[in-house]
Amino acid sequence: MAGSVQVGLVGLGTIGVGVARLLLEKRSKVFAGDCGPVSLKRIADKDLSDRGIDLPSGILTEDVSAVLEEPEIDIVVELVGGIEPARTFVLTAIEHGKHVVTANKALLSAHGEEIFRAAQKRGVDVLFEAAVGGSIPIIRALRESLGTSAIRSIYGILNGTTNYILTRMTDDGASYDAMLRAAQQLGFAERNPVADVSGKDSLQKLVILARLAFGASLSPEDVLCEGIERITPMDISFAQELGYRIKLLAIAKEREGRIEARVHPAMIPLSGLMANVKFEYNAIEVVGEEFGTQVFYGKGAGQRPTATVVVSDVIDLASRIHSGAPTCRVAPLLASASGVQLVPAEELFLRHYVRLEVFDRAGVLADIARLFAEENISIESVIQKGRAASDTVPLVIMTHEASEASIERALRRLSTLNVVRGPIQRIRVEELE
Ligand code: HSE
């Protein structure tokens, strides 16, 4: 057997510390098994301060080229996050013939095509299991096990922070702000939690999944993305009454040769598996022609689950290097030559929950119903609660399937009516498959 496979780590943040610890301790049984010797050779970070981890002397450096260009290093683990300088680091490592392991969803969703093409050209591999779903092996499943079947759709709860917030708002009636702080304290949130609550983190993960499942090279900015900031306890309670739970859902579906992709809060059936994915857990439901529905479930955030998965990618590569197996497996990740088109948002055709604050007067409902009729939106049910002679009451309208364009027009027109007060809430309904 050849000598030890040498690993270089770039970025000693929360996940980096977890990865370094696992690689230095090598306690898991895979290290004792057939993966062969693996050593952590260098760590680069621009901050050399103590991170509460015992590092062998001289291993930590400020000089990133000591990792990216070091001839003895076989695998570079990139845990810097964000686009630049991470993109340059990854491309430099590839140029120097290193395999790359990364958890960087922002980078892969924006520059995946460039990175996979560079890796293909140089004959190296890029593994990124930790970029989506934390500890859930969904990337491996889509690349290896499920790849033989045509995939119809993917529904993901891909962000632990927002799922934690929505769960606590649902179960405890807690406020959005307090639960966001709790999720941050628990270490689930991104450094800037706007990426979590705005849906951007889920969007980046969805773009990566859509590449694996459909060969689509989607640009994140083209995909409809809404966050959970406007969800209120009142919506959660109406959803429950209607038989739904509100989840931040990332959806990609094959639709007559094109791809429908979107991230938004969705009302999903209370009785299904996905509605019962709670706290920081993530779940991904994959529907395939051959295997039907499969649900992958596990911890989607946090230092230890994520670090474990990064190390499992390192071990996968180390075993292949030791055994002489082919290591460059990026070809299926390249966008299909014919290009996969995205269904424009205006063409979505979904049921909607619309909540308005209206004055409680004769004729108000008739006016609103007429407006929906004029936009060709059929109403399925209406709930009005309370009685307020001179004040507003909440009015909830569930629609049948309607086009996004007509719903948007109806919402704009509703907001101009004198009898409607305050912001109008709209939540899309997703029945799943
Ligand atoms: N901040 C992410 C989440 C974890 O809350 O799920 C890493 O993707």
Tab-separated table of C-alpha atoms and ligand atoms in Angstrom:
chain	number	residue	atom	x	y	z
A	1	MET	CA	0.000	0.000	0.000
A	2	ALA	CA	1.250	3.476	-0.852
A	3	GLY	CA	2.058	6.015	1.888
A	4	SER	CA	-0.449	8.094	3.731
A	5	VAL	CA	-2.998	10.154	1.793
A	6	GLN	CA	-2.250	13.754	2.751
A	7	VAL	CA	-5.040	16.195	3.434
A	8	GLY	CA	-4.875	19.990	3.512
A	9	LEU	CA	-7.620	22.037	5.118
A	10	VAL	CA	-8.466	25.611	4.181
A	11	GLY	CA	-10.697	27.434	6.688
A	12	LEU	CA	-10.606	26.676	10.406
A	13	GLY	CA	-14.080	27.892	11.370
A	14	THR	CA	-16.704	25.888	13.242
A	15	ILE	CA	-16.882	23.024	10.736
A	16	GLY	CA	-13.125	23.199	10.067
A	17	VAL	CA	-12.375	22.644	13.751
A	18	GLY	CA	-14.745	19.649	13.750
A	19	VAL	CA	-13.053	18.198	10.658
A	20	ALA	CA	-9.534	18.768	12.021
A	21	ARG	CA	-10.486	17.082	15.273
A	22	LEU	CA	-11.890	14.002	13.495
A	23	LEU	CA	-8.892	13.711	11.164
A	24	LEU	CA	-6.423	14.063	14.010
A	25	GLU	CA	-8.233	11.665	16.349
A	26	LYS	CA	-9.066	9.074	13.667
A	27	ARG	CA	-11.230	7.260	16.129
A	28	SER	CA	-13.970	6.041	13.812
A	29	LYS	CA	-13.959	2.468	12.616
A	30	VAL	CA	-13.500	3.467	8.966
A	31	PHE	CA	-10.057	4.769	9.829
A	32	ALA	CA	-9.257	1.371	11.303
A	33	GLY	CA	-10.751	-0.361	8.249
A	34	ASP	CA	-9.802	-0.256	4.617
A	35	CYS	CA	-9.539	3.454	3.933
A	36	GLY	CA	-5.764	3.299	4.415
A	37	PRO	CA	-3.639	5.848	6.224
A	38	VAL	CA	-4.842	9.451	6.059
A	39	SER	CA	-2.946	12.415	7.552
A	40	LEU	CA	-3.893	16.002	8.070
A	41	LYS	CA	-0.793	17.768	6.795
A	42	ARG	CA	-1.528	21.505	6.780
A	43	ILE	CA	-4.330	23.877	7.776
A	44	ALA	CA	-4.539	27.381	6.330
A	45	ASP	CA	-6.534	30.195	7.875
A	46	LYS	CA	-5.952	33.918	7.950
A	47	ASP	CA	-6.699	33.926	11.673
A	48	LEU	CA	-4.115	31.981	13.690
A	49	SER	CA	-5.765	32.465	17.091
A	50	ASP	CA	-6.517	29.553	19.409
A	51	ARG	CA	-9.702	27.614	18.519
A	52	GLY	CA	-9.717	25.328	21.524
A	53	ILE	CA	-8.200	22.436	19.586
A	54	ASP	CA	-4.753	20.888	20.102
A	55	LEU	CA	-2.968	21.118	16.772
A	56	PRO	CA	0.459	19.583	16.051
A	57	SER	CA	3.004	22.379	15.994
A	58	GLY	CA	3.607	24.044	12.647
A	59	ILE	CA	0.459	22.611	11.034
A	60	LEU	CA	-1.482	25.904	11.005
A	61	THR	CA	-0.388	28.556	8.521
A	62	GLU	CA	-1.637	31.877	7.194
A	63	ASP	CA	-0.263	30.988	3.776
A	64	VAL	CA	-3.005	29.303	1.768
A	65	SER	CA	-0.575	28.368	-1.027
A	66	ALA	CA	1.181	26.094	1.489
A	67	VAL	CA	-1.949	23.942	1.181
A	68	LEU	CA	-3.154	24.571	-2.373
A	69	GLU	CA	0.242	24.199	-4.007
A	70	GLU	CA	1.961	21.724	-1.665
A	71	PRO	CA	2.973	18.792	-3.896
A	72	GLU	CA	2.486	16.206	-1.141
A	73	ILE	CA	-1.146	17.136	-0.498
A	74	ASP	CA	-3.645	14.891	-2.312
A	75	ILE	CA	-6.958	16.273	-1.036
A	76	VAL	CA	-7.856	19.874	-0.247
A	77	VAL	CA	-10.830	20.401	2.067
A	78	GLU	CA	-12.300	23.843	1.431
A	79	LEU	CA	-14.315	25.188	4.365
A	80	VAL	CA	-13.928	28.917	3.815
A	81	GLY	CA	-17.518	29.355	2.610
A	82	GLY	CA	-18.882	32.092	0.338
A	83	ILE	CA	-17.830	32.708	-3.237
A	84	GLU	CA	-14.495	34.531	-3.163
A	85	PRO	CA	-11.791	33.723	-2.251
A	86	ALA	CA	-13.196	30.169	-1.989
A	87	ARG	CA	-13.680	29.927	-5.773
A	88	THR	CA	-10.071	30.892	-6.434
A	89	PHE	CA	-8.844	28.458	-3.754
A	90	VAL	CA	-10.827	25.562	-5.229
A	91	LEU	CA	-9.756	26.295	-8.815
A	92	THR	CA	-6.121	26.660	-7.715
A	93	ALA	CA	-6.243	23.347	-5.842
A	94	ILE	CA	-7.727	21.652	-8.926
A	95	GLU	CA	-5.101	23.231	-11.166
A	96	HIS	CA	-2.456	21.726	-8.888
A	97	GLY	CA	-4.017	18.289	-9.288
A	98	LYS	CA	-5.703	18.061	-5.882
A	99	HIS	CA	-9.040	16.445	-5.259
A	100	VAL	CA	-11.424	18.795	-3.484
A	101	VAL	CA	-13.893	18.205	-0.669
A	102	THR	CA	-16.134	21.155	0.074
A	103	ALA	CA	-19.278	22.051	1.994
A	104	ASN	CA	-19.640	25.277	0.047
A	105	LYS	CA	-23.209	25.460	-1.277
A	106	ALA	CA	-22.921	29.148	-2.264
A	107	LEU	CA	-19.930	28.372	-4.450
A	108	LEU	CA	-21.279	25.193	-6.049
A	109	SER	CA	-24.693	26.697	-6.757
A	110	ALA	CA	-23.171	29.763	-8.454
A	111	HIS	CA	-20.044	28.266	-10.076
A	112	GLY	CA	-20.652	24.504	-10.114
A	113	GLU	CA	-20.327	24.219	-13.867
A	114	GLU	CA	-16.967	26.020	-13.908
A	115	ILE	CA	-15.590	23.948	-11.033
A	116	PHE	CA	-16.766	20.566	-12.317
A	117	ARG	CA	-15.433	21.355	-15.808
A	118	ALA	CA	-12.037	22.325	-14.360
A	119	ALA	CA	-11.970	19.094	-12.322
A	120	GLN	CA	-12.936	17.021	-15.358
A	121	LYS	CA	-10.155	18.618	-17.391
A	122	ARG	CA	-7.546	17.996	-14.675
A	123	GLY	CA	-8.834	14.470	-13.894
A	124	VAL	CA	-9.587	15.126	-10.216
A	125	ASP	CA	-12.716	14.699	-8.128
A	126	VAL	CA	-14.917	17.163	-6.245
A	127	LEU	CA	-17.017	15.781	-3.386
A	128	PHE	CA	-19.552	17.928	-1.564
A	129	GLU	CA	-21.846	15.756	0.550
A	130	ALA	CA	-21.910	18.336	3.365
A	131	ALA	CA	-23.172	21.097	1.066
A	132	VAL	CA	-26.755	19.800	1.217
A	133	GLY	CA	-28.681	18.331	4.112
A	134	GLY	CA	-25.856	18.308	6.687
A	135	SER	CA	-25.427	14.709	7.752
A	136	ILE	CA	-27.905	13.190	5.263
A	137	PRO	CA	-26.133	11.261	2.473
A	138	ILE	CA	-28.417	12.666	-0.236
A	139	ILE	CA	-25.650	13.613	-2.689
A	140	ARG	CA	-24.240	10.104	-2.646
A	141	ALA	CA	-27.734	8.638	-3.003
A	142	LEU	CA	-28.533	10.805	-6.019
A	143	ARG	CA	-25.123	10.235	-7.622
A	144	GLU	CA	-24.916	6.520	-7.029
A	145	SER	CA	-28.077	4.690	-6.008
A	146	LEU	CA	-30.943	6.667	-7.482
A	147	GLY	CA	-29.142	7.829	-10.610
A	148	THR	CA	-30.392	4.893	-12.679
A	149	SER	CA	-34.020	6.014	-12.393
A	150	ALA	CA	-35.559	9.089	-13.970
A	151	ILE	CA	-36.368	11.477	-11.136
A	152	ARG	CA	-39.738	13.188	-11.198
A	153	SER	CA	-39.499	15.525	-8.247
A	154	ILE	CA	-37.573	16.563	-5.168
A	155	TYR	CA	-39.124	18.229	-2.137
A	156	GLY	CA	-36.688	19.398	0.508
A	157	ILE	CA	-36.749	20.860	3.965
A	158	LEU	CA	-33.163	21.967	3.539
A	159	ASN	CA	-32.592	24.571	6.219
A	160	GLY	CA	-32.325	23.663	9.888
A	161	THR	CA	-32.626	27.219	11.172
A	162	THR	CA	-35.950	27.968	9.503
A	163	ASN	CA	-37.325	24.533	10.303
A	164	TYR	CA	-36.374	25.062	13.950
A	165	ILE	CA	-38.051	28.500	13.987
A	166	LEU	CA	-41.260	27.259	12.320
A	167	THR	CA	-41.407	24.193	14.583
A	168	ARG	CA	-41.136	26.232	17.772
A	169	MET	CA	-43.644	28.788	16.450
A	170	THR	CA	-46.042	25.906	15.713
A	171	ASP	CA	-45.543	23.815	18.851
A	172	ASP	CA	-45.023	26.533	21.464
A	173	GLY	CA	-46.654	29.573	19.866
A	174	ALA	CA	-43.241	31.250	20.242
A	175	SER	CA	-42.398	34.451	18.385
A	176	TYR	CA	-40.334	34.497	15.209
A	177	ASP	CA	-37.672	36.831	16.642
A	178	ALA	CA	-37.118	34.853	19.836
A	179	MET	CA	-36.809	31.593	17.909
A	180	LEU	CA	-34.366	33.068	15.400
A	181	ARG	CA	-32.146	34.052	18.334
A	182	ALA	CA	-32.492	30.532	19.798
A	183	ALA	CA	-31.490	28.925	16.474
A	184	GLN	CA	-28.451	31.205	16.274
A	185	GLN	CA	-27.429	30.334	19.824
A	186	LEU	CA	-27.724	26.626	18.996
A	187	GLY	CA	-25.272	27.154	16.113
A	188	PHE	CA	-27.628	26.219	13.264
A	189	ALA	CA	-27.745	29.594	11.564
A	190	GLU	CA	-25.303	30.973	9.018
A	191	ARG	CA	-23.007	33.813	10.144
A	192	ASN	CA	-25.551	36.081	8.514
A	193	PRO	CA	-28.939	34.503	9.300
A	194	VAL	CA	-30.575	36.440	6.463
A	195	ALA	CA	-29.316	33.644	4.191
A	196	ASP	CA	-31.350	31.177	6.257
A	197	VAL	CA	-34.601	33.071	6.794
A	198	SER	CA	-34.755	34.551	3.274
A	199	GLY	CA	-34.643	31.064	1.747
A	200	LYS	CA	-31.280	31.725	0.050
A	201	ASP	CA	-29.505	28.873	1.841
A	202	SER	CA	-32.256	26.432	0.765
A	203	LEU	CA	-32.122	27.840	-2.758
A	204	GLN	CA	-28.387	27.165	-3.068
A	205	LYS	CA	-28.933	23.592	-1.902
A	206	LEU	CA	-31.853	23.146	-4.303
A	207	VAL	CA	-29.733	24.299	-7.261
A	208	ILE	CA	-27.151	21.629	-6.357
A	209	LEU	CA	-29.837	18.932	-6.080
A	210	ALA	CA	-31.382	19.981	-9.410
A	211	ARG	CA	-27.985	19.502	-11.087
A	212	LEU	CA	-27.717	15.984	-9.665
A	213	ALA	CA	-31.302	14.971	-10.330
A	214	PHE	CA	-32.000	16.655	-13.651
A	215	GLY	CA	-28.625	17.674	-15.132
A	216	ALA	CA	-29.845	21.258	-14.832
A	217	SER	CA	-27.394	24.113	-14.428
A	218	LEU	CA	-29.767	26.642	-12.851
A	219	SER	CA	-28.730	30.152	-11.882
A	220	PRO	CA	-29.881	30.800	-8.300
A	221	GLU	CA	-31.098	34.290	-9.255
A	222	ASP	CA	-33.559	32.843	-11.790
A	223	VAL	CA	-35.329	30.625	-9.245
A	224	LEU	CA	-38.351	31.897	-7.298
A	225	CYS	CA	-37.247	32.288	-3.664
A	226	GLU	CA	-39.229	33.570	-0.686
A	227	GLY	CA	-38.340	33.303	2.994
A	228	ILE	CA	-40.239	32.811	6.227
A	229	GLU	CA	-39.937	36.364	7.591
A	230	ARG	CA	-43.608	37.172	7.023
A	231	ILE	CA	-45.113	33.985	8.478
A	232	THR	CA	-47.182	34.769	11.575
A	233	PRO	CA	-48.583	32.581	14.369
A	234	MET	CA	-52.023	33.381	12.905
A	235	ASP	CA	-51.092	31.762	9.568
A	236	ILE	CA	-49.697	28.737	11.377
A	237	SER	CA	-52.942	28.368	13.278
A	238	PHE	CA	-55.160	28.776	10.168
A	239	ALA	CA	-52.976	26.250	8.346
A	240	GLN	CA	-53.514	23.750	11.160
A	241	GLU	CA	-57.269	24.319	11.015
A	242	LEU	CA	-57.201	23.641	7.266
A	243	GLY	CA	-55.173	20.423	7.711
A	244	TYR	CA	-51.752	21.795	6.791
A	245	ARG	CA	-48.419	22.705	8.324
A	246	ILE	CA	-46.217	25.520	7.071
A	247	LYS	CA	-42.685	24.508	6.060
A	248	LEU	CA	-39.999	26.265	4.060
A	249	LEU	CA	-39.942	23.944	1.059
A	250	ALA	CA	-37.408	23.682	-1.767
A	251	ILE	CA	-39.010	22.052	-4.780
A	252	ALA	CA	-37.675	20.863	-8.135
A	253	LYS	CA	-39.893	18.939	-10.539
A	254	GLU	CA	-39.631	17.700	-14.063
A	255	ARG	CA	-42.442	19.261	-16.119
A	256	GLU	CA	-42.701	18.142	-19.718
A	257	GLY	CA	-38.990	18.430	-20.385
A	258	ARG	CA	-38.499	21.606	-18.339
A	259	ILE	CA	-37.744	22.061	-14.637
A	260	GLU	CA	-40.018	23.758	-12.146
A	261	ALA	CA	-37.847	24.988	-9.255
A	262	ARG	CA	-38.844	27.182	-6.330
A	263	VAL	CA	-38.239	27.878	-2.632
A	264	HIS	CA	-41.004	29.329	-0.486
A	265	PRO	CA	-43.054	28.697	2.630
A	266	ALA	CA	-45.592	26.057	1.663
A	267	MET	CA	-48.673	24.611	3.311
A	268	ILE	CA	-48.187	20.835	3.208
A	269	PRO	CA	-50.574	18.103	4.408
A	270	LEU	CA	-50.406	17.657	8.186
A	271	SER	CA	-50.581	13.897	7.966
A	272	GLY	CA	-47.539	13.404	5.705
A	273	LEU	CA	-43.974	12.566	6.703
A	274	MET	CA	-42.597	15.941	5.627
A	275	ALA	CA	-44.982	17.864	7.899
A	276	ASN	CA	-43.544	15.949	10.825
A	277	VAL	CA	-39.911	16.854	10.190
A	278	LYS	CA	-39.208	19.035	13.188
A	279	PHE	CA	-36.618	21.321	14.768
A	280	GLU	CA	-33.232	21.483	12.984
A	281	TYR	CA	-33.859	18.245	11.103
A	282	ASN	CA	-33.846	18.267	7.307
A	283	ALA	CA	-35.650	15.887	4.978
A	284	ILE	CA	-35.571	15.322	1.260
A	285	GLU	CA	-38.353	13.485	-0.511
A	286	VAL	CA	-37.247	12.131	-3.877
A	287	VAL	CA	-39.830	10.739	-6.301
A	288	GLY	CA	-38.486	8.533	-9.089
A	289	GLU	CA	-40.116	6.675	-11.957
A	290	GLU	CA	-38.742	3.321	-10.799
A	291	PHE	CA	-38.520	3.538	-7.013
A	292	GLY	CA	-41.527	5.744	-6.188
A	293	THR	CA	-41.090	7.934	-3.126
A	294	GLN	CA	-38.076	7.869	-0.823
A	295	VAL	CA	-37.536	10.168	2.120
A	296	PHE	CA	-34.077	10.984	3.506
A	297	TYR	CA	-34.067	12.436	6.999
A	298	GLY	CA	-31.433	13.650	9.448
A	299	LYS	CA	-29.676	16.547	11.111
A	300	GLY	CA	-29.167	19.311	8.588
A	301	ALA	CA	-26.971	21.657	10.563
A	302	GLY	CA	-24.448	21.815	13.366
A	303	GLN	CA	-20.712	21.279	13.724
A	304	ARG	CA	-20.499	17.568	14.451
A	305	PRO	CA	-22.995	16.197	11.891
A	306	THR	CA	-21.541	18.368	9.128
A	307	ALA	CA	-17.881	17.671	10.000
A	308	THR	CA	-18.584	13.925	10.010
A	309	VAL	CA	-19.901	14.079	6.478
A	310	VAL	CA	-16.935	16.145	5.241
A	311	VAL	CA	-14.620	13.503	6.684
A	312	SER	CA	-16.613	10.719	5.045
A	313	ASP	CA	-15.915	12.370	1.669
A	314	VAL	CA	-12.208	12.478	2.563
A	315	ILE	CA	-12.335	8.793	3.438
A	316	ASP	CA	-14.144	7.949	0.202
A	317	LEU	CA	-11.368	9.626	-1.785
A	318	ALA	CA	-8.579	8.178	0.375
A	319	SER	CA	-9.864	4.616	-0.144
A	320	ARG	CA	-9.980	5.172	-3.903
A	321	ILE	CA	-6.503	6.683	-3.985
A	322	HIS	CA	-5.117	3.765	-1.941
A	323	SER	CA	-6.844	1.125	-4.043
A	324	GLY	CA	-6.036	2.759	-7.370
A	325	ALA	CA	-9.736	3.108	-8.262
A	326	PRO	CA	-10.737	5.950	-10.596
A	327	THR	CA	-11.154	9.164	-8.653
A	328	CYS	CA	-12.531	11.595	-11.222
A	329	ARG	CA	-16.305	11.202	-11.116
A	330	VAL	CA	-17.495	14.644	-12.148
A	331	ALA	CA	-18.669	13.886	-15.702
A	332	PRO	CA	-22.313	13.209	-14.711
A	333	LEU	CA	-22.356	16.551	-12.879
A	334	LEU	CA	-21.793	18.585	-16.010
A	335	ALA	CA	-24.932	20.229	-17.340
A	336	SER	CA	-26.563	18.266	-20.133
A	337	ALA	CA	-25.425	19.615	-23.498
A	338	SER	CA	-28.995	20.300	-24.633
A	339	GLY	CA	-29.579	22.548	-21.598
A	340	VAL	CA	-32.509	22.132	-19.218
A	341	GLN	CA	-34.949	25.028	-19.162
A	342	LEU	CA	-36.574	26.491	-16.088
A	343	VAL	CA	-40.362	26.941	-16.065
A	344	PRO	CA	-40.922	30.713	-15.578
A	345	ALA	CA	-42.541	31.603	-12.229
A	346	GLU	CA	-45.599	33.158	-13.956
A	347	GLU	CA	-46.450	29.712	-15.316
A	348	LEU	CA	-46.695	28.029	-11.892
A	349	PHE	CA	-50.171	26.637	-11.336
A	350	LEU	CA	-50.904	26.110	-7.649
A	351	ARG	CA	-53.490	26.390	-4.899
A	352	HIS	CA	-53.101	29.366	-2.585
A	353	TYR	CA	-53.955	30.475	0.921
A	354	VAL	CA	-54.699	34.202	0.985
A	355	ARG	CA	-55.245	36.027	4.293
A	356	LEU	CA	-56.502	39.592	4.413
A	357	GLU	CA	-57.600	41.951	7.137
A	358	VAL	CA	-60.975	43.322	6.016
A	359	PHE	CA	-63.694	45.557	7.435
A	360	ASP	CA	-66.586	43.444	8.648
A	361	ARG	CA	-69.350	44.909	6.482
A	362	ALA	CA	-72.044	43.684	4.113
A	363	GLY	CA	-70.789	43.282	0.549
A	364	VAL	CA	-67.065	43.012	1.386
A	365	LEU	CA	-66.891	39.304	0.696
A	366	ALA	CA	-68.912	39.753	-2.499
A	367	ASP	CA	-66.465	42.422	-3.748
A	368	ILE	CA	-63.481	40.236	-3.003
A	369	ALA	CA	-65.080	37.148	-4.562
A	370	ARG	CA	-65.870	39.163	-7.709
A	371	LEU	CA	-62.267	40.307	-7.963
A	372	PHE	CA	-61.062	36.685	-7.764
A	373	ALA	CA	-63.640	35.698	-10.408
A	374	GLU	CA	-62.456	38.474	-12.712
A	375	GLU	CA	-58.933	37.094	-12.475
A	376	ASN	CA	-60.259	33.617	-13.273
A	377	ILE	CA	-59.357	32.282	-9.814
A	378	SER	CA	-61.801	29.794	-8.395
A	379	ILE	CA	-62.341	29.904	-4.609
A	380	GLU	CA	-62.350	26.603	-2.744
A	381	SER	CA	-63.276	27.786	0.767
A	382	VAL	CA	-63.484	30.885	2.944
A	383	ILE	CA	-62.970	31.339	6.688
A	384	GLN	CA	-63.944	34.480	8.496
A	385	LYS	CA	-63.419	34.704	12.221
A	386	GLY	CA	-64.718	37.136	14.823
A	387	ARG	CA	-67.048	40.117	14.661
A	388	ALA	CA	-65.843	43.703	14.707
A	389	ALA	CA	-68.431	46.366	13.884
A	390	SER	CA	-65.909	49.134	13.199
A	391	ASP	CA	-62.660	47.237	12.961
A	392	THR	CA	-61.081	44.604	10.714
A	393	VAL	CA	-61.309	40.823	10.922
A	394	PRO	CA	-59.113	38.199	9.263
A	395	LEU	CA	-60.522	36.659	6.109
A	396	VAL	CA	-58.890	33.532	4.735
A	397	ILE	CA	-59.497	32.382	1.182
A	398	MET	CA	-58.292	29.043	-0.155
A	399	THR	CA	-58.180	28.975	-3.934
A	400	HIS	CA	-58.244	26.128	-6.419
A	401	GLU	CA	-55.220	25.861	-8.712
A	402	ALA	CA	-54.533	29.200	-10.329
A	403	SER	CA	-51.697	30.627	-12.343
A	404	GLU	CA	-49.051	32.597	-10.494
A	405	ALA	CA	-49.622	35.501	-12.878
A	406	SER	CA	-53.338	35.739	-12.050
A	407	ILE	CA	-52.739	35.395	-8.302
A	408	GLU	CA	-50.151	38.168	-8.465
A	409	ARG	CA	-52.633	40.406	-10.311
A	410	ALA	CA	-55.385	39.608	-7.801
A	411	LEU	CA	-53.103	40.400	-4.845
A	412	ARG	CA	-52.120	43.734	-6.381
A	413	ARG	CA	-55.766	44.651	-6.948
A	414	LEU	CA	-56.842	43.496	-3.465
A	415	SER	CA	-54.241	45.750	-1.854
A	416	THR	CA	-55.906	48.788	-3.444
A	417	LEU	CA	-59.406	48.058	-2.055
A	418	ASN	CA	-60.615	50.434	0.701
A	419	VAL	CA	-62.073	47.564	2.705
A	420	VAL	CA	-58.708	45.766	2.937
A	421	ARG	CA	-56.281	46.885	5.639
A	422	GLY	CA	-52.582	46.083	6.117
A	423	PRO	CA	-50.394	43.564	4.337
A	424	ILE	CA	-51.947	40.610	2.518
A	425	GLN	CA	-50.521	37.167	3.234
A	426	ARG	CA	-50.225	34.547	0.517
A	427	ILE	CA	-48.900	31.031	1.027
A	428	ARG	CA	-48.684	28.447	-1.746
A	429	VAL	CA	-50.176	25.018	-1.092
A	430	GLU	CA	-48.133	21.935	-2.020
A	431	GLU	CA	-49.797	18.551	-1.732
A	432	LEU	CA	-46.526	16.630	-2.412
A	433	GLU	CA	-46.706	13.364	-4.363
B	1	HSE	N1	-27.494	27.297	8.245
B	1	HSE	C1	-27.825	26.037	7.679
B	1	HSE	C2	-29.122	25.585	8.276
B	1	HSE	C3	-26.829	24.955	7.985
B	1	HSE	O1	-29.683	26.248	9.143
B	1	HSE	O2	-29.594	24.550	7.845
B	1	HSE	C4	-25.841	24.683	6.956
B	1	HSE	O3	-26.321	24.605	5.678
